[in-house]
PDB file of C-alpha atoms and ligand atoms in Angstrom:
ATOM      1  CA  MET A   1       0.000   0.000   0.000  1.00  0.00           C
ATOM      2  CA  THR A   2       2.920   2.349   0.622  1.00  0.00           C
ATOM      3  CA  SER A   3       5.384   0.479  -1.547  1.00  0.00           C
ATOM      4  CA  GLY A   4       7.629   2.698  -3.627  1.00  0.00           C
ATOM      5  CA  ARG A   5       6.798   5.744  -1.524  1.00  0.00           C
ATOM      6  CA  ARG A   6       9.031   7.198   1.148  1.00  0.00           C
ATOM      7  CA  LEU A   7       6.604   8.797   3.543  1.00  0.00           C
ATOM      8  CA  ALA A   8       7.511  11.308   6.247  1.00  0.00           C
ATOM      9  CA  LEU A   9       5.692  13.365   8.858  1.00  0.00           C
ATOM     10  CA  GLY A  10       5.833  17.161   8.582  1.00  0.00           C
ATOM     11  CA  ILE A  11       4.456  19.640  11.118  1.00  0.00           C
ATOM     12  CA  ASP A  12       4.070  23.381  10.587  1.00  0.00           C
ATOM     13  CA  LEU A  13       3.372  25.222  13.828  1.00  0.00           C
ATOM     14  CA  GLY A  14       2.379  28.831  13.270  1.00  0.00           C
ATOM     15  CA  GLY A  15       1.116  31.349  15.782  1.00  0.00           C
ATOM     16  CA  THR A  16      -2.550  30.498  15.266  1.00  0.00           C
ATOM     17  CA  ASN A  17      -2.744  27.147  13.433  1.00  0.00           C
ATOM     18  CA  ALA A  18      -1.041  23.794  13.360  1.00  0.00           C
ATOM     19  CA  ARG A  19      -0.793  21.893  10.073  1.00  0.00           C
ATOM     20  CA  VAL A  20       0.333  18.308   9.980  1.00  0.00           C
ATOM     21  CA  ALA A  21       0.913  16.185   6.881  1.00  0.00           C
ATOM     22  CA  VAL A  22       2.149  12.855   5.703  1.00  0.00           C
ATOM     23  CA  VAL A  23       4.439  13.869   2.854  1.00  0.00           C
ATOM     24  CA  ASP A  24       5.794  11.802  -0.011  1.00  0.00           C
ATOM     25  CA  ALA A  25       9.477  12.619   0.447  1.00  0.00           C
ATOM     26  CA  ALA A  26      10.308  11.758  -3.174  1.00  0.00           C
ATOM     27  CA  THR A  27       7.852  14.178  -4.743  1.00  0.00           C
ATOM     28  CA  GLY A  28       6.819  16.624  -2.007  1.00  0.00           C
ATOM     29  CA  ALA A  29       3.166  15.632  -2.459  1.00  0.00           C
ATOM     30  CA  LEU A  30       0.913  15.861   0.600  1.00  0.00           C
ATOM     31  CA  VAL A  31      -0.548  12.377   0.988  1.00  0.00           C
ATOM     32  CA  ALA A  32      -2.779  13.427   3.900  1.00  0.00           C
ATOM     33  CA  VAL A  33      -2.997  16.821   5.592  1.00  0.00           C
ATOM     34  CA  ARG A  34      -4.938  18.396   8.450  1.00  0.00           C
ATOM     35  CA  LYS A  35      -5.062  21.907   9.837  1.00  0.00           C
ATOM     36  CA  GLU A  36      -6.441  23.007  13.168  1.00  0.00           C
ATOM     37  CA  PRO A  37      -6.592  26.343  14.990  1.00  0.00           C
ATOM     38  CA  LEU A  38      -4.735  26.263  18.310  1.00  0.00           C
ATOM     39  CA  ALA A  39      -7.484  26.575  20.908  1.00  0.00           C
ATOM     40  CA  GLU A  40      -4.978  26.585  23.766  1.00  0.00           C
ATOM     41  CA  LYS A  41      -1.491  27.915  23.181  1.00  0.00           C
ATOM     42  CA  GLY A  42       0.268  26.375  26.183  1.00  0.00           C
ATOM     43  CA  PRO A  43       3.097  24.036  25.066  1.00  0.00           C
ATOM     44  CA  GLN A  44       1.533  20.863  26.509  1.00  0.00           C
ATOM     45  CA  PRO A  45      -1.934  21.403  24.958  1.00  0.00           C
ATOM     46  CA  VAL A  46      -0.245  22.250  21.629  1.00  0.00           C
ATOM     47  CA  ALA A  47       1.882  19.088  21.818  1.00  0.00           C
ATOM     48  CA  ARG A  48      -1.234  17.005  22.505  1.00  0.00           C
ATOM     49  CA  ALA A  49      -3.202  18.670  19.677  1.00  0.00           C
ATOM     50  CA  VAL A  50      -0.348  18.161  17.196  1.00  0.00           C
ATOM     51  CA  ALA A  51       0.059  14.516  18.243  1.00  0.00           C
ATOM     52  CA  ALA A  52      -3.684  13.934  17.698  1.00  0.00           C
ATOM     53  CA  LEU A  53      -3.461  15.491  14.225  1.00  0.00           C
ATOM     54  CA  ALA A  54      -0.417  13.324  13.440  1.00  0.00           C
ATOM     55  CA  LYS A  55      -2.286  10.168  14.403  1.00  0.00           C
ATOM     56  CA  ALA A  56      -5.232  11.253  12.245  1.00  0.00           C
ATOM     57  CA  VAL A  57      -3.131  11.934   9.125  1.00  0.00           C
ATOM     58  CA  ALA A  58      -1.184   8.697   9.577  1.00  0.00           C
ATOM     59  CA  ALA A  59      -4.459   6.773   9.750  1.00  0.00           C
ATOM     60  CA  GLU A  60      -5.725   8.603   6.671  1.00  0.00           C
ATOM     61  CA  ALA A  61      -2.509   7.752   4.790  1.00  0.00           C
ATOM     62  CA  LYS A  62      -2.808   4.136   6.019  1.00  0.00           C
ATOM     63  CA  VAL A  63       0.634   4.119   7.591  1.00  0.00           C
ATOM     64  CA  GLU A  64       1.841   3.473  11.159  1.00  0.00           C
ATOM     65  CA  LEU A  65       3.272   6.530  12.919  1.00  0.00           C
ATOM     66  CA  ALA A  66       6.352   4.468  13.812  1.00  0.00           C
ATOM     67  CA  ALA A  67       6.960   3.769  10.113  1.00  0.00           C
ATOM     68  CA  LEU A  68       7.239   7.512   9.471  1.00  0.00           C
ATOM     69  CA  GLY A  69      10.337   7.790  11.677  1.00  0.00           C
ATOM     70  CA  THR A  70      11.525  11.090  13.113  1.00  0.00           C
ATOM     71  CA  ALA A  71       8.938  13.844  12.664  1.00  0.00           C
ATOM     72  CA  GLY A  72      10.075  17.256  11.437  1.00  0.00           C
ATOM     73  CA  VAL A  73       8.602  20.413  12.976  1.00  0.00           C
ATOM     74  CA  GLY A  74       8.882  23.998  11.794  1.00  0.00           C
ATOM     75  CA  VAL A  75       7.951  26.470  14.540  1.00  0.00           C
ATOM     76  CA  ALA A  76       7.242  30.169  14.062  1.00  0.00           C
ATOM     77  CA  GLY A  77       9.954  31.209  16.488  1.00  0.00           C
ATOM     78  CA  GLN A  78      13.626  31.008  17.340  1.00  0.00           C
ATOM     79  CA  CYS A  79      14.710  27.409  17.952  1.00  0.00           C
ATOM     80  CA  LEU A  80      17.950  26.058  19.394  1.00  0.00           C
ATOM     81  CA  GLY A  81      18.821  23.598  16.654  1.00  0.00           C
ATOM     82  CA  LEU A  82      18.959  19.964  17.675  1.00  0.00           C
ATOM     83  CA  THR A  83      17.984  20.563  21.322  1.00  0.00           C
ATOM     84  CA  GLY A  84      14.282  20.946  20.471  1.00  0.00           C
ATOM     85  CA  ILE A  85      14.124  24.088  22.624  1.00  0.00           C
ATOM     86  CA  VAL A  86      12.023  26.983  21.368  1.00  0.00           C
ATOM     87  CA  VAL A  87      13.781  30.061  22.732  1.00  0.00           C
ATOM     88  CA  ASN A  88      11.198  32.637  21.724  1.00  0.00           C
ATOM     89  CA  ALA A  89       7.919  32.244  19.837  1.00  0.00           C
ATOM     90  CA  PRO A  90       6.126  35.602  20.268  1.00  0.00           C
ATOM     91  CA  ASN A  91       2.854  34.553  18.610  1.00  0.00           C
ATOM     92  CA  LEU A  92       2.589  31.491  20.843  1.00  0.00           C
ATOM     93  CA  GLY A  93       3.811  33.369  23.911  1.00  0.00           C
ATOM     94  CA  TRP A  94       6.599  30.825  24.478  1.00  0.00           C
ATOM     95  CA  ARG A  95      10.039  31.504  25.994  1.00  0.00           C
ATOM     96  CA  ASN A  96      12.565  28.692  26.474  1.00  0.00           C
ATOM     97  CA  VAL A  97      10.115  25.847  25.969  1.00  0.00           C
ATOM     98  CA  ALA A  98      11.520  22.316  25.554  1.00  0.00           C
ATOM     99  CA  PHE A  99       8.880  21.603  22.930  1.00  0.00           C
ATOM    100  CA  GLY A 100      10.785  18.865  21.089  1.00  0.00           C
ATOM    101  CA  GLY A 101      10.773  16.644  24.189  1.00  0.00           C
ATOM    102  CA  MET A 102       7.093  17.331  24.918  1.00  0.00           C
ATOM    103  CA  LEU A 103       5.985  16.555  21.390  1.00  0.00           C
ATOM    104  CA  SER A 104       8.185  13.476  21.225  1.00  0.00           C
ATOM    105  CA  GLY A 105       6.507  12.226  24.419  1.00  0.00           C
ATOM    106  CA  ALA A 106       3.014  12.883  23.048  1.00  0.00           C
ATOM    107  CA  LEU A 107       3.807  11.269  19.673  1.00  0.00           C
ATOM    108  CA  GLY A 108       5.885   8.364  20.874  1.00  0.00           C
ATOM    109  CA  GLN A 109       8.360   9.235  18.116  1.00  0.00           C
ATOM    110  CA  PRO A 110      11.543  11.315  17.954  1.00  0.00           C
ATOM    111  CA  VAL A 111      11.127  14.835  16.579  1.00  0.00           C
ATOM    112  CA  ARG A 112      13.418  17.378  14.971  1.00  0.00           C
ATOM    113  CA  VAL A 113      12.508  21.026  15.594  1.00  0.00           C
ATOM    114  CA  THR A 114      13.590  24.036  13.585  1.00  0.00           C
ATOM    115  CA  ASN A 115      12.445  27.527  12.689  1.00  0.00           C
ATOM    116  CA  ASP A 116       9.523  27.630  10.230  1.00  0.00           C
ATOM    117  CA  LEU A 117      11.549  29.570   7.663  1.00  0.00           C
ATOM    118  CA  SER A 118      14.400  27.080   7.799  1.00  0.00           C
ATOM    119  CA  ALA A 119      11.786  24.412   7.076  1.00  0.00           C
ATOM    120  CA  ALA A 120      10.363  26.514   4.221  1.00  0.00           C
ATOM    121  CA  ALA A 121      13.851  26.932   2.763  1.00  0.00           C
ATOM    122  CA  VAL A 122      14.330  23.152   2.770  1.00  0.00           C
ATOM    123  CA  GLY A 123      10.954  22.753   1.025  1.00  0.00           C
ATOM    124  CA  GLU A 124      11.658  25.395  -1.630  1.00  0.00           C
ATOM    125  CA  HIS A 125      15.137  23.914  -2.157  1.00  0.00           C
ATOM    126  CA  ALA A 126      13.831  20.376  -2.619  1.00  0.00           C
ATOM    127  CA  PHE A 127      10.762  21.052  -4.764  1.00  0.00           C
ATOM    128  CA  GLY A 128      10.255  24.773  -5.355  1.00  0.00           C
ATOM    129  CA  ALA A 129      11.918  27.998  -6.438  1.00  0.00           C
ATOM    130  CA  ALA A 130      15.350  27.205  -4.955  1.00  0.00           C
ATOM    131  CA  LYS A 131      15.608  23.774  -6.594  1.00  0.00           C
ATOM    132  CA  GLY A 132      19.074  23.140  -7.977  1.00  0.00           C
ATOM    133  CA  ALA A 133      20.612  26.237  -6.361  1.00  0.00           C
ATOM    134  CA  SER A 134      23.691  25.439  -4.257  1.00  0.00           C
ATOM    135  CA  ASP A 135      23.154  28.641  -2.288  1.00  0.00           C
ATOM    136  CA  ALA A 136      19.808  30.304  -1.737  1.00  0.00           C
ATOM    137  CA  LEU A 137      18.380  32.987   0.518  1.00  0.00           C
ATOM    138  CA  VAL A 138      14.666  32.359   1.145  1.00  0.00           C
ATOM    139  CA  VAL A 139      12.782  35.331   2.622  1.00  0.00           C
ATOM    140  CA  PHE A 140       9.111  35.241   3.639  1.00  0.00           C
ATOM    141  CA  VAL A 141       7.166  38.335   4.617  1.00  0.00           C
ATOM    142  CA  GLY A 142       3.841  37.384   6.197  1.00  0.00           C
ATOM    143  CA  SER A 143       2.609  38.256   9.684  1.00  0.00           C
ATOM    144  CA  GLY A 144       6.311  38.249  10.540  1.00  0.00           C
ATOM    145  CA  VAL A 145       9.543  38.376   8.550  1.00  0.00           C
ATOM    146  CA  GLY A 146      11.891  35.411   8.360  1.00  0.00           C
ATOM    147  CA  ALA A 147      14.604  33.864   6.261  1.00  0.00           C
ATOM    148  CA  GLY A 148      16.055  30.426   5.686  1.00  0.00           C
ATOM    149  CA  LEU A 149      19.536  29.803   4.348  1.00  0.00           C
ATOM    150  CA  ILE A 150      20.683  27.068   2.006  1.00  0.00           C
ATOM    151  CA  LEU A 151      24.471  27.233   1.878  1.00  0.00           C
ATOM    152  CA  GLY A 152      26.614  24.725   0.018  1.00  0.00           C
ATOM    153  CA  GLY A 153      23.484  22.715  -0.793  1.00  0.00           C
ATOM    154  CA  ARG A 154      22.464  22.284   2.856  1.00  0.00           C
ATOM    155  CA  LEU A 155      20.293  24.041   5.408  1.00  0.00           C
ATOM    156  CA  HIS A 156      22.467  26.407   7.445  1.00  0.00           C
ATOM    157  CA  GLU A 157      21.217  26.841  11.015  1.00  0.00           C
ATOM    158  CA  GLY A 158      24.292  28.440  12.594  1.00  0.00           C
ATOM    159  CA  ALA A 159      26.226  27.403  15.687  1.00  0.00           C
ATOM    160  CA  TYR A 160      23.122  27.285  17.914  1.00  0.00           C
ATOM    161  CA  GLY A 161      20.306  26.971  15.388  1.00  0.00           C
ATOM    162  CA  VAL A 162      19.240  30.602  15.109  1.00  0.00           C
ATOM    163  CA  ALA A 163      20.916  31.664  11.852  1.00  0.00           C
ATOM    164  CA  GLY A 164      18.773  33.379   9.235  1.00  0.00           C
ATOM    165  CA  GLU A 165      16.815  35.629  11.615  1.00  0.00           C
ATOM    166  CA  LEU A 166      16.543  38.402   9.052  1.00  0.00           C
ATOM    167  CA  GLY A 167      13.345  39.636  10.708  1.00  0.00           C
ATOM    168  CA  HIS A 168      15.354  40.651  13.755  1.00  0.00           C
ATOM    169  CA  VAL A 169      18.193  42.589  12.149  1.00  0.00           C
ATOM    170  CA  LYS A 170      17.985  46.147  13.441  1.00  0.00           C
ATOM    171  CA  VAL A 171      17.004  48.807  10.939  1.00  0.00           C
ATOM    172  CA  ARG A 172      16.610  51.849  13.222  1.00  0.00           C
ATOM    173  CA  PRO A 173      18.134  53.082  16.499  1.00  0.00           C
ATOM    174  CA  ILE A 174      17.317  50.651  19.312  1.00  0.00           C
ATOM    175  CA  LYS A 175      16.693  52.997  22.234  1.00  0.00           C
ATOM    176  CA  PRO A 176      12.995  53.465  23.109  1.00  0.00           C
ATOM    177  CA  ASP A 177      13.444  57.227  23.345  1.00  0.00           C
ATOM    178  CA  GLN A 178      14.749  57.292  19.787  1.00  0.00           C
ATOM    179  CA  LYS A 179      11.321  56.249  18.542  1.00  0.00           C
ATOM    180  CA  GLY A 180      12.117  52.863  17.071  1.00  0.00           C
ATOM    181  CA  ARG A 181       9.285  50.327  16.944  1.00  0.00           C
ATOM    182  CA  PHE A 182       9.004  47.451  19.421  1.00  0.00           C
ATOM    183  CA  CYS A 183       9.193  43.893  18.082  1.00  0.00           C
ATOM    184  CA  GLY A 184       7.369  40.799  19.337  1.00  0.00           C
ATOM    185  CA  CYS A 185      10.774  39.275  20.151  1.00  0.00           C
ATOM    186  CA  GLY A 186      11.218  41.798  22.962  1.00  0.00           C
ATOM    187  CA  GLU A 187      13.778  44.010  21.215  1.00  0.00           C
ATOM    188  CA  TRP A 188      13.530  47.376  19.510  1.00  0.00           C
ATOM    189  CA  SER A 189      13.692  48.347  15.844  1.00  0.00           C
ATOM    190  CA  CYS A 190      13.798  44.897  14.239  1.00  0.00           C
ATOM    191  CA  LEU A 191      12.979  44.719  10.510  1.00  0.00           C
ATOM    192  CA  GLU A 192       9.892  42.659  11.433  1.00  0.00           C
ATOM    193  CA  ALA A 193       8.594  45.514  13.621  1.00  0.00           C
ATOM    194  CA  TYR A 194       8.370  47.601  10.434  1.00  0.00           C
ATOM    195  CA  ALA A 195       7.605  45.081   7.699  1.00  0.00           C
ATOM    196  CA  GLY A 196       5.731  42.162   9.306  1.00  0.00           C
ATOM    197  CA  GLY A 197       2.039  42.201   8.398  1.00  0.00           C
ATOM    198  CA  VAL A 198       0.894  42.350  12.027  1.00  0.00           C
ATOM    199  CA  HIS A 199       3.127  45.361  12.652  1.00  0.00           C
ATOM    200  CA  VAL A 200       2.153  47.106   9.411  1.00  0.00           C
ATOM    201  CA  ALA A 201      -1.509  46.842  10.423  1.00  0.00           C
ATOM    202  CA  ALA A 202      -0.786  48.150  13.947  1.00  0.00           C
ATOM    203  CA  ARG A 203       1.149  51.113  12.622  1.00  0.00           C
ATOM    204  CA  VAL A 204      -1.474  51.976  10.020  1.00  0.00           C
ATOM    205  CA  ARG A 205      -4.170  51.837  12.717  1.00  0.00           C
ATOM    206  CA  GLU A 206      -2.163  54.412  14.708  1.00  0.00           C
ATOM    207  CA  ASP A 207      -1.875  56.609  11.629  1.00  0.00           C
ATOM    208  CA  VAL A 208      -5.580  56.260  10.774  1.00  0.00           C
ATOM    209  CA  ASN A 209      -6.495  57.282  14.317  1.00  0.00           C
ATOM    210  CA  ALA A 210      -4.124  60.257  14.022  1.00  0.00           C
ATOM    211  CA  GLY A 211      -5.934  61.339  10.848  1.00  0.00           C
ATOM    212  CA  LEU A 212      -2.935  60.631   8.583  1.00  0.00           C
ATOM    213  CA  ALA A 213      -4.364  57.870   6.406  1.00  0.00           C
ATOM    214  CA  ASP A 214      -7.882  58.770   5.302  1.00  0.00           C
ATOM    215  CA  ARG A 215      -7.829  56.786   2.070  1.00  0.00           C
ATOM    216  CA  VAL A 216      -6.803  53.611   3.928  1.00  0.00           C
ATOM    217  CA  LYS A 217      -9.497  54.326   6.522  1.00  0.00           C
ATOM    218  CA  ALA A 218     -12.168  54.622   3.821  1.00  0.00           C
ATOM    219  CA  LEU A 219     -11.049  51.379   2.170  1.00  0.00           C
ATOM    220  CA  ALA A 220     -10.799  49.468   5.458  1.00  0.00           C
ATOM    221  CA  GLY A 221     -14.149  50.513   6.907  1.00  0.00           C
ATOM    222  CA  ASP A 222     -13.040  49.961  10.498  1.00  0.00           C
ATOM    223  CA  ASP A 223      -9.888  49.165  12.509  1.00  0.00           C
ATOM    224  CA  ALA A 224     -10.339  45.431  12.032  1.00  0.00           C
ATOM    225  CA  GLY A 225     -10.336  45.896   8.250  1.00  0.00           C
ATOM    226  CA  ILE A 226      -6.849  47.455   8.219  1.00  0.00           C
ATOM    227  CA  SER A 227      -4.092  45.253   6.807  1.00  0.00           C
ATOM    228  CA  ALA A 228      -1.189  45.347   4.370  1.00  0.00           C
ATOM    229  CA  ALA A 229      -3.761  44.581   1.655  1.00  0.00           C
ATOM    230  CA  THR A 230      -5.635  47.823   2.414  1.00  0.00           C
ATOM    231  CA  VAL A 231      -2.405  49.807   2.062  1.00  0.00           C
ATOM    232  CA  GLU A 232      -1.768  48.035  -1.257  1.00  0.00           C
ATOM    233  CA  ALA A 233      -5.275  49.001  -2.455  1.00  0.00           C
ATOM    234  CA  ALA A 234      -4.690  52.629  -1.428  1.00  0.00           C
ATOM    235  CA  TYR A 235      -1.349  52.552  -3.264  1.00  0.00           C
ATOM    236  CA  GLU A 236      -3.185  51.337  -6.356  1.00  0.00           C
ATOM    237  CA  ASP A 237      -5.425  54.430  -6.047  1.00  0.00           C
ATOM    238  CA  GLY A 238      -2.369  56.679  -6.012  1.00  0.00           C
ATOM    239  CA  ASP A 239      -2.715  57.542  -2.313  1.00  0.00           C
ATOM    240  CA  LEU A 240       0.284  59.505  -1.050  1.00  0.00           C
ATOM    241  CA  TYR A 241       0.305  57.973   2.456  1.00  0.00           C
ATOM    242  CA  ALA A 242       0.369  54.444   0.978  1.00  0.00           C
ATOM    243  CA  ARG A 243       3.123  55.427  -1.463  1.00  0.00           C
ATOM    244  CA  GLU A 244       5.279  56.828   1.322  1.00  0.00           C
ATOM    245  CA  LEU A 245       4.688  53.831   3.593  1.00  0.00           C
ATOM    246  CA  TRP A 246       5.455  51.273   0.878  1.00  0.00           C
ATOM    247  CA  GLY A 247       8.483  53.347  -0.114  1.00  0.00           C
ATOM    248  CA  GLU A 248       9.818  53.203   3.451  1.00  0.00           C
ATOM    249  CA  ILE A 249       9.012  49.546   4.139  1.00  0.00           C
ATOM    250  CA  GLY A 250      10.137  48.420   0.674  1.00  0.00           C
ATOM    251  CA  GLU A 251      13.459  50.152   1.214  1.00  0.00           C
ATOM    252  CA  LEU A 252      13.970  48.629   4.677  1.00  0.00           C
ATOM    253  CA  LEU A 253      13.162  45.120   3.419  1.00  0.00           C
ATOM    254  CA  GLY A 254      15.049  45.462   0.147  1.00  0.00           C
ATOM    255  CA  THR A 255      18.148  46.878   1.829  1.00  0.00           C
ATOM    256  CA  ALA A 256      18.232  44.122   4.458  1.00  0.00           C
ATOM    257  CA  ILE A 257      17.833  41.427   1.789  1.00  0.00           C
ATOM    258  CA  ALA A 258      20.474  43.087  -0.414  1.00  0.00           C
ATOM    259  CA  ASN A 259      22.917  43.188   2.499  1.00  0.00           C
ATOM    260  CA  ALA A 260      22.281  39.506   3.208  1.00  0.00           C
ATOM    261  CA  ALA A 261      22.825  38.730  -0.493  1.00  0.00           C
ATOM    262  CA  THR A 262      26.082  40.703  -0.478  1.00  0.00           C
ATOM    263  CA  LEU A 263      27.221  38.710   2.546  1.00  0.00           C
ATOM    264  CA  LEU A 264      26.190  35.240   1.327  1.00  0.00           C
ATOM    265  CA  ASN A 265      26.428  35.433  -2.472  1.00  0.00           C
ATOM    266  CA  PRO A 266      23.358  33.252  -3.146  1.00  0.00           C
ATOM    267  CA  ALA A 267      22.554  31.974  -6.638  1.00  0.00           C
ATOM    268  CA  ARG A 268      18.894  32.681  -5.906  1.00  0.00           C
ATOM    269  CA  VAL A 269      16.911  34.969  -3.643  1.00  0.00           C
ATOM    270  CA  VAL A 270      13.441  33.479  -3.151  1.00  0.00           C
ATOM    271  CA  LEU A 271      10.715  35.875  -1.987  1.00  0.00           C
ATOM    272  CA  GLY A 272       7.436  34.626  -0.541  1.00  0.00           C
ATOM    273  CA  GLY A 273       4.884  34.973   2.247  1.00  0.00           C
ATOM    274  CA  GLY A 274       1.371  36.370   2.360  1.00  0.00           C
ATOM    275  CA  VAL A 275       2.315  40.066   2.439  1.00  0.00           C
ATOM    276  CA  LEU A 276       4.633  39.951  -0.595  1.00  0.00           C
ATOM    277  CA  ARG A 277       2.226  37.645  -2.448  1.00  0.00           C
ATOM    278  CA  GLY A 278      -0.746  39.899  -1.739  1.00  0.00           C
ATOM    279  CA  CYS A 279       1.020  43.233  -2.295  1.00  0.00           C
ATOM    280  CA  PRO A 280       2.646  43.286  -5.755  1.00  0.00           C
ATOM    281  CA  HIS A 281       3.498  47.005  -5.552  1.00  0.00           C
ATOM    282  CA  LEU A 282       5.424  46.454  -2.322  1.00  0.00           C
ATOM    283  CA  ALA A 283       7.110  43.365  -3.796  1.00  0.00           C
ATOM    284  CA  ARG A 284       8.217  45.376  -6.837  1.00  0.00           C
ATOM    285  CA  ILE A 285       9.777  48.063  -4.630  1.00  0.00           C
ATOM    286  CA  VAL A 286      11.558  45.403  -2.566  1.00  0.00           C
ATOM    287  CA  ARG A 287      12.980  43.749  -5.679  1.00  0.00           C
ATOM    288  CA  ALA A 288      14.205  47.073  -7.045  1.00  0.00           C
ATOM    289  CA  HIS A 289      16.096  47.783  -3.804  1.00  0.00           C
ATOM    290  CA  VAL A 290      17.545  44.253  -3.776  1.00  0.00           C
ATOM    291  CA  MET A 291      18.911  44.706  -7.293  1.00  0.00           C
ATOM    292  CA  ASP A 292      20.129  48.277  -6.636  1.00  0.00           C
ATOM    293  CA  LYS A 293      21.830  47.596  -3.322  1.00  0.00           C
ATOM    294  CA  THR A 294      23.370  44.142  -3.559  1.00  0.00           C
ATOM    295  CA  ALA A 295      27.093  44.747  -4.086  1.00  0.00           C
ATOM    296  CA  ARG A 296      27.992  44.452  -7.757  1.00  0.00           C
ATOM    297  CA  ALA A 297      30.073  41.264  -7.443  1.00  0.00           C
ATOM    298  CA  SER A 298      27.225  39.367  -5.724  1.00  0.00           C
ATOM    299  CA  ARG A 299      24.524  40.934  -7.881  1.00  0.00           C
ATOM    300  CA  ALA A 300      25.981  39.706 -11.164  1.00  0.00           C
ATOM    301  CA  GLY A 301      24.789  36.112 -10.847  1.00  0.00           C
ATOM    302  CA  VAL A 302      21.841  36.362  -8.497  1.00  0.00           C
ATOM    303  CA  GLU A 303      18.278  35.617  -9.592  1.00  0.00           C
ATOM    304  CA  VAL A 304      15.402  37.088  -7.556  1.00  0.00           C
ATOM    305  CA  VAL A 305      12.400  34.774  -7.890  1.00  0.00           C
ATOM    306  CA  SER A 306       9.029  34.136  -6.233  1.00  0.00           C
ATOM    307  CA  ALA A 307       8.459  31.217  -3.879  1.00  0.00           C
ATOM    308  CA  GLU A 308       6.587  28.353  -5.537  1.00  0.00           C
ATOM    309  CA  LEU A 309       5.168  26.161  -2.780  1.00  0.00           C
ATOM    310  CA  GLY A 310       3.045  28.801  -1.068  1.00  0.00           C
ATOM    311  CA  ASP A 311       1.894  27.830   2.399  1.00  0.00           C
ATOM    312  CA  ASP A 312       3.074  24.236   1.908  1.00  0.00           C
ATOM    313  CA  ALA A 313       6.809  25.073   1.825  1.00  0.00           C
ATOM    314  CA  GLY A 314       7.252  24.798   5.592  1.00  0.00           C
ATOM    315  CA  LEU A 315       5.183  21.651   5.882  1.00  0.00           C
ATOM    316  CA  VAL A 316       7.040  19.830   3.107  1.00  0.00           C
ATOM    317  CA  GLY A 317      10.426  21.092   4.308  1.00  0.00           C
ATOM    318  CA  ALA A 318       9.696  20.021   7.886  1.00  0.00           C
ATOM    319  CA  ALA A 319       8.994  16.478   6.701  1.00  0.00           C
ATOM    320  CA  LEU A 320      12.366  16.388   4.905  1.00  0.00           C
ATOM    321  CA  LEU A 321      14.346  17.856   7.840  1.00  0.00           C
ATOM    322  CA  PRO A 322      15.308  14.622   9.593  1.00  0.00           C
ATOM    323  CA  ARG A 323      16.631  13.145   6.313  1.00  0.00           C
TER     324      ARG A 323
HETATM  325 ZN1  LIG B 401      12.639  41.235  16.785  1.00  0.00          ZN
END
């Protein structure tokens, strides 16, 4: 029934949902997949919920959990490599949680934990936009900002597992009195605090309430309707506020990515995530800054491309992690 297929278990743990899939490791196809909102965000309830989903997808794929071997998990947070410890996951409210051990206990199987963007980079490298590239920088801009690094054909996690945290490079002065913005990681003036979708919406709400963004306000209807997509729609209308905001955020993102490309000399820069996918004007500005600001020697060979696996990149990559 499973002959000829190499099946693996992939888990994508975001801030609001868990997705779990049995993945065909040879093709990246999702053989069985389930998604569930996280009703309780405590580590133990999450571990139990994920384990229940894993058992359900294994049953659906007609395979024993034990036959799937080590499960791979991508977590939206900073993870200490092979230890399974999640150092900081702002959207889950976790600090220094030994999640790998908890999930392994609930599953009855070993698990391998990494950052969700590292998992996405593995997925895009195996089956998506980074396929065949020896070195790739994969950047996703969604609710947050993250990057995964493929260097020398392999996932690069750094000495302690937290390499690639592009969302937390500092792009403004870091003292509170210097009016930087506060990031969910607990530090000031991170790129994510400016460019992550959650932070864009929060900032635009402030500006709407200060009477600075009337076009966005009209398009959004109310505070809850404000998002990066509303700014994109206002930009489309030629709104000056939206043009200035996208100009600023596009420059911050594009400059950070260009600097990373100068440092790493990737063959491909892969751009993805809900905000870049849903905001083509912003994405265009980001790309222009990447091409303008990557140092000439690194720029010559680099291709800037769009991610291809969408929301499945992290799930597929997680399944491949232990291999
Ligand atoms: Zn941060």
